[in-house]
Tab-separated table of C-alpha atoms and ligand atoms in Angstrom:
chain	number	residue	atom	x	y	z
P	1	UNK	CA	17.030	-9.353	61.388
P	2	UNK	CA	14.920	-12.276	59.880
P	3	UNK	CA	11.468	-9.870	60.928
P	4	UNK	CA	13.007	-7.050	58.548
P	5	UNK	CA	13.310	-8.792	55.381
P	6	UNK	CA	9.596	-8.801	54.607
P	7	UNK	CA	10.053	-4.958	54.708
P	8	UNK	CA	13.603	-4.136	53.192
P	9	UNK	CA	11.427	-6.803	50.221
P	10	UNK	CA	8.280	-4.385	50.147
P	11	UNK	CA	10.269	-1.527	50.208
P	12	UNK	CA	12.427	-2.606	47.387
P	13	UNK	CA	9.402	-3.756	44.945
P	14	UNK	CA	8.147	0.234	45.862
P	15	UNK	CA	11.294	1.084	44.617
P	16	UNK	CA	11.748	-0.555	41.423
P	17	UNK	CA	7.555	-0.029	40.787
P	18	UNK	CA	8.100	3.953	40.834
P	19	UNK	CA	11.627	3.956	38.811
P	20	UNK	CA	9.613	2.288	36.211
P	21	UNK	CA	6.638	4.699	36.469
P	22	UNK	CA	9.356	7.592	35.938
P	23	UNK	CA	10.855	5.645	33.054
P	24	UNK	CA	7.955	4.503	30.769
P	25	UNK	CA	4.728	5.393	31.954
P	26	UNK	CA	2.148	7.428	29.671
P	27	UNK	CA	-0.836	8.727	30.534
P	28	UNK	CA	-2.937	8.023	27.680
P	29	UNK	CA	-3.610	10.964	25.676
P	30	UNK	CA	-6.796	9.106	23.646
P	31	UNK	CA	-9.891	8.414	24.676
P	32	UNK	CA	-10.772	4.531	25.039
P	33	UNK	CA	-11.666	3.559	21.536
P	34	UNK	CA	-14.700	1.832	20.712
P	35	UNK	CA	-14.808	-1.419	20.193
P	36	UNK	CA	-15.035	-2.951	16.840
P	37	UNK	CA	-12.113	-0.273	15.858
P	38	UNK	CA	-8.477	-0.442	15.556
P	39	UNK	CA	-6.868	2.904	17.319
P	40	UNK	CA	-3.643	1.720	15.420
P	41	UNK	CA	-4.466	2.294	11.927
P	42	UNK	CA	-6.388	5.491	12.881
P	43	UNK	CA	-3.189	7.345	10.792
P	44	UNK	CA	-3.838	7.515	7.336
P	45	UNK	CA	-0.817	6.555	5.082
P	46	UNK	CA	1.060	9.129	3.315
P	47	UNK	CA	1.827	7.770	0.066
P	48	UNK	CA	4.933	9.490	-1.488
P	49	UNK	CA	7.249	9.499	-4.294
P	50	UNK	CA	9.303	6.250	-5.203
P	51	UNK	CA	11.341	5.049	-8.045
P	52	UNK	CA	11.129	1.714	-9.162
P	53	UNK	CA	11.833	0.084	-12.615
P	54	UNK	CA	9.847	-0.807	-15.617
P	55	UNK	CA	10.695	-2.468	-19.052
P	56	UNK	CA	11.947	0.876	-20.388
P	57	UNK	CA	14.145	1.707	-17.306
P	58	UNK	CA	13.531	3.612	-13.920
P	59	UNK	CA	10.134	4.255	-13.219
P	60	UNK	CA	9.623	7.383	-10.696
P	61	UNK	CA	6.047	8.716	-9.340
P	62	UNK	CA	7.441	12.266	-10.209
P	63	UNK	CA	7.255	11.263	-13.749
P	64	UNK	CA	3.825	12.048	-13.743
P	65	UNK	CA	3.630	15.039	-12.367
P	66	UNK	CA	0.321	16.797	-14.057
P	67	UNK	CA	-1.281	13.548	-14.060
P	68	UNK	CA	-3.812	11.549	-12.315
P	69	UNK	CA	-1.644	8.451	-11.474
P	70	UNK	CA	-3.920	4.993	-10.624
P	71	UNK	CA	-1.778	3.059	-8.275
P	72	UNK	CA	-2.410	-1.050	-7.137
P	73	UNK	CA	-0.537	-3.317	-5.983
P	74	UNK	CA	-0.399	-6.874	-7.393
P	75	UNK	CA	1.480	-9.504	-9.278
P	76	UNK	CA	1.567	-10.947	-12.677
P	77	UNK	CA	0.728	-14.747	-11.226
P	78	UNK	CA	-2.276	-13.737	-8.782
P	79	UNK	CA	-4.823	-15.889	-9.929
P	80	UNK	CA	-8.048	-13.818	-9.871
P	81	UNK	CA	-8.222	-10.396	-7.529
P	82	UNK	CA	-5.366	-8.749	-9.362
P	83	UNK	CA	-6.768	-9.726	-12.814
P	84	UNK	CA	-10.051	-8.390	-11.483
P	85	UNK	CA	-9.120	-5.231	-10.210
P	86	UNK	CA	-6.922	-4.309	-13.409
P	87	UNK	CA	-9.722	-5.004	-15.536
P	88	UNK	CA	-11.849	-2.995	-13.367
P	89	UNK	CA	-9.226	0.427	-13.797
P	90	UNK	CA	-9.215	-0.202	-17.224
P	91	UNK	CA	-13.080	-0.490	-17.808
P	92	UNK	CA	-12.321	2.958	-16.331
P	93	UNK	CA	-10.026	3.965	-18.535
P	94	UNK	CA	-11.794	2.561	-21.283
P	95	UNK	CA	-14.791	5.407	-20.262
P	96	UNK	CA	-12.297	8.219	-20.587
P	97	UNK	CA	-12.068	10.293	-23.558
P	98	UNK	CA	-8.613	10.712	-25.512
P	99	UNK	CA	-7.873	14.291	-23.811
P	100	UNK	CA	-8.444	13.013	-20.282
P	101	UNK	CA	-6.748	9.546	-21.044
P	102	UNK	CA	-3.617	11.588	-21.724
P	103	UNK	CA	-3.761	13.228	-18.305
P	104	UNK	CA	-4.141	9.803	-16.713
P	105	UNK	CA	-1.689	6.718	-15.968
P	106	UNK	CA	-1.834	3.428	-14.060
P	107	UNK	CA	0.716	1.830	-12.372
P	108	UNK	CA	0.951	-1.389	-10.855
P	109	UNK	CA	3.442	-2.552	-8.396
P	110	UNK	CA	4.655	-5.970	-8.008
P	111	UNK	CA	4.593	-7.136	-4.592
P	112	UNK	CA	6.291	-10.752	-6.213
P	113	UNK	CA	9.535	-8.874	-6.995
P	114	UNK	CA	11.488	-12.268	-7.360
P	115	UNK	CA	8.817	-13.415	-10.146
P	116	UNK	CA	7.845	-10.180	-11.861
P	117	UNK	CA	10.867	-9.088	-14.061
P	118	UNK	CA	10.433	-5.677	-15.570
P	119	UNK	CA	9.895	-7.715	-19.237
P	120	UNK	CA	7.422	-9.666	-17.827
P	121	UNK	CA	5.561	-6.751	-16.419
P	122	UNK	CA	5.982	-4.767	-19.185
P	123	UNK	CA	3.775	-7.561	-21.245
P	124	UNK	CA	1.883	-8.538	-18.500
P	125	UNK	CA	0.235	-4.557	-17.617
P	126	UNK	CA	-0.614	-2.993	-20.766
P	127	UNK	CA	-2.668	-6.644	-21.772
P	128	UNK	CA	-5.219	-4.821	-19.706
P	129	UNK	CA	-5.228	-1.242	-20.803
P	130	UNK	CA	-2.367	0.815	-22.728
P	131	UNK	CA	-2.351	3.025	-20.000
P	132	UNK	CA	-1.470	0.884	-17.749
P	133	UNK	CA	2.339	-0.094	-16.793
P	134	UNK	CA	4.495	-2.245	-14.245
P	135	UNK	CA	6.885	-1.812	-11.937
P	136	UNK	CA	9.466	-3.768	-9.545
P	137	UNK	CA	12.335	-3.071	-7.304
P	138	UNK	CA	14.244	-5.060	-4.911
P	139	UNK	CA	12.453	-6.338	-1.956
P	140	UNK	CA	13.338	-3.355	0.285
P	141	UNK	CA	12.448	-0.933	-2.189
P	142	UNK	CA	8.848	-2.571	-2.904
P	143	UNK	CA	8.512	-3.090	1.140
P	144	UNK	CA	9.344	0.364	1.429
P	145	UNK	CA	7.030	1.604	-1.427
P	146	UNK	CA	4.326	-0.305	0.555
P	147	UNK	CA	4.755	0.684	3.890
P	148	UNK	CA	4.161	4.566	2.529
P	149	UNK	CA	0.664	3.686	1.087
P	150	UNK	CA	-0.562	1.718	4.089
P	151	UNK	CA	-0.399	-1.589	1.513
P	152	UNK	CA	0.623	-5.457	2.684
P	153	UNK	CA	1.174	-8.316	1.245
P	154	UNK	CA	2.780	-12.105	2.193
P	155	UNK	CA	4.483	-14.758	0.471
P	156	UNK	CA	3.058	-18.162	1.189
P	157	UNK	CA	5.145	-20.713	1.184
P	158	UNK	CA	6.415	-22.566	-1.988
P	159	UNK	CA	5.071	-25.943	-3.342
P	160	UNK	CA	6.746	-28.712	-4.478
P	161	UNK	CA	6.930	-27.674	-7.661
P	162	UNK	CA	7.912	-23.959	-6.130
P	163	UNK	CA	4.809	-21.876	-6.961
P	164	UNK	CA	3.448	-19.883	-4.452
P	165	UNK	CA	0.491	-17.140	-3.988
P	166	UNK	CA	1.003	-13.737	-2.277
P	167	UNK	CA	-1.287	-12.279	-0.511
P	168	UNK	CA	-2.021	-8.566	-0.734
P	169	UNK	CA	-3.982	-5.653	0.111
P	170	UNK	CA	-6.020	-4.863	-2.764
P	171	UNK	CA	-6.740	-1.589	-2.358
P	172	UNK	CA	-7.037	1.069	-6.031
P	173	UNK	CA	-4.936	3.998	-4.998
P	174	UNK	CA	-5.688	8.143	-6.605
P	175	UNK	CA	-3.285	10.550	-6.855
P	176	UNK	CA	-3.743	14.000	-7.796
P	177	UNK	CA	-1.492	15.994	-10.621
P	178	UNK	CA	0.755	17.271	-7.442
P	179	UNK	CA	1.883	13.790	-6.653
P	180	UNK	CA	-0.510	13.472	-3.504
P	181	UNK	CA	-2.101	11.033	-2.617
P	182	UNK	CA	-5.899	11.424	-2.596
P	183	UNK	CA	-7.999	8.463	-1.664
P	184	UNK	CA	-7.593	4.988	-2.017
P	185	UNK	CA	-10.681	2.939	-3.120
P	186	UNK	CA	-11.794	-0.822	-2.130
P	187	UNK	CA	-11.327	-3.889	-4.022
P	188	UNK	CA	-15.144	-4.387	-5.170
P	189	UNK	CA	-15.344	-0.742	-6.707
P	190	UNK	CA	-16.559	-0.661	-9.949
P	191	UNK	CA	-15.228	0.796	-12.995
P	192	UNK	CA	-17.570	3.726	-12.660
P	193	UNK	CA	-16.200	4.230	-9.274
P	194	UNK	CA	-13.185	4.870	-10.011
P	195	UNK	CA	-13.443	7.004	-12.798
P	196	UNK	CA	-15.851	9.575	-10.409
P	197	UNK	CA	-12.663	9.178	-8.511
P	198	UNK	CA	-10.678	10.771	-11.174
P	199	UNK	CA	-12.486	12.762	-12.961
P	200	UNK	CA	-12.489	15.799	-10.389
P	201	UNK	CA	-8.685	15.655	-10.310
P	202	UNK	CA	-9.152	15.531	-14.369
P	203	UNK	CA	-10.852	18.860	-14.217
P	204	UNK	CA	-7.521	20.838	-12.564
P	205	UNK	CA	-5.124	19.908	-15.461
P	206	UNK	CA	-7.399	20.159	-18.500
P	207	UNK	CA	-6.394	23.342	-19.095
P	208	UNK	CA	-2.952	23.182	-18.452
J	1	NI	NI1	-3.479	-10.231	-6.672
């Protein structure tokens, strides 16, 4: 009886091995991927409407339908990449004449929703350009907001005197008149950048 254990064991392991095949194995569809890249964020993000609040009240992406909307995501206390990259949109505002100005509107999120009030983005985003505004929601809404345009961000923790940073994706988001989102531009891209950005999606609503 002893000598058949070994087997009734091996037997048993055979078992449970191929129920688990059944159950969960994949063949993998994908090719191996190179190295150097990361198969997981091979899906582009959607981007999407939301609705979020401003000083003046709710705040939806539809609002802008027939614009080009300039989307980031920031916060009011971020020391220097926020302050950088707004400046940089409006530069590219700045370039824009009043016709095409009119067909054009930033946005920026707060991902520091328990900091940035609606008042205090409503003073904080225009500083930088008219044309620019700022938004906030609860947490779920702004984690929701970001998880649709492929954008992080992470509280650090508080000081003694209960500041903190967040870090974030700093990414300059484009969408088109229809609401779409179009491309999404890196942190270092100059004001000229982004307006070549625009300018094509311009051209569809002029003469509308
Ligand atoms: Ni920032």
């Amino acid at each position: 009886m002893n000598r058949k254990r070994p087997l009734q064991i091996v037997a048993l392991v055979l078992a449970v091995v191929l129920v688990w095949l059944l159950l969960y194995w994949e063949p993998s569809k994908t090719a191996a991927t190179p190295p150097g890249q990361h198969s997981a964020l091979a899906s582009a993000p959607k981007g999407g409407d939301f609705t979020l609040v401003g000083g003046n009240g709710p705040v939806a992406l539809a609002d802008y339908r027939g614009k080009v909307v300039v989307l980031y995501f920031g916060y009011t206390y971020c020391p220097d990449v926020c302050p950088t990259s707004l400046s940089r949109i409006a530069q590219g505002f700045s370039e824009l004449d009043a016709a095409e100005l009119r067909k054009v509107q930033g946005i920026l999120i707060s991902v520091d929703p328990e900091r940035d009030t609606p008042l205090r983005l409503a003073d904080y985003a225009p500083f930088f350009h008219p044309s620019l505004i700022g938004v906030t929601g609860t947490a779920e809404q702004i984690s929701a907001v970001a998880g649709q345009y492929g954008a992080s961000y992470r509280k650090h923790p508080q000081d003694a005197d209960g500041h903190y940073s967040v870090d974030h994706t700093s990414l300059t988001y484009i969408i088109g008149p229809d609401g779409k989102l179009m491309t999404s531009l890196p942190y270092d891209s100059t004001p000229h950048q982004i307006i070549a950005s625009i300018r094509p999606l311009l051209a569809s609503t002029m003469n509308q």
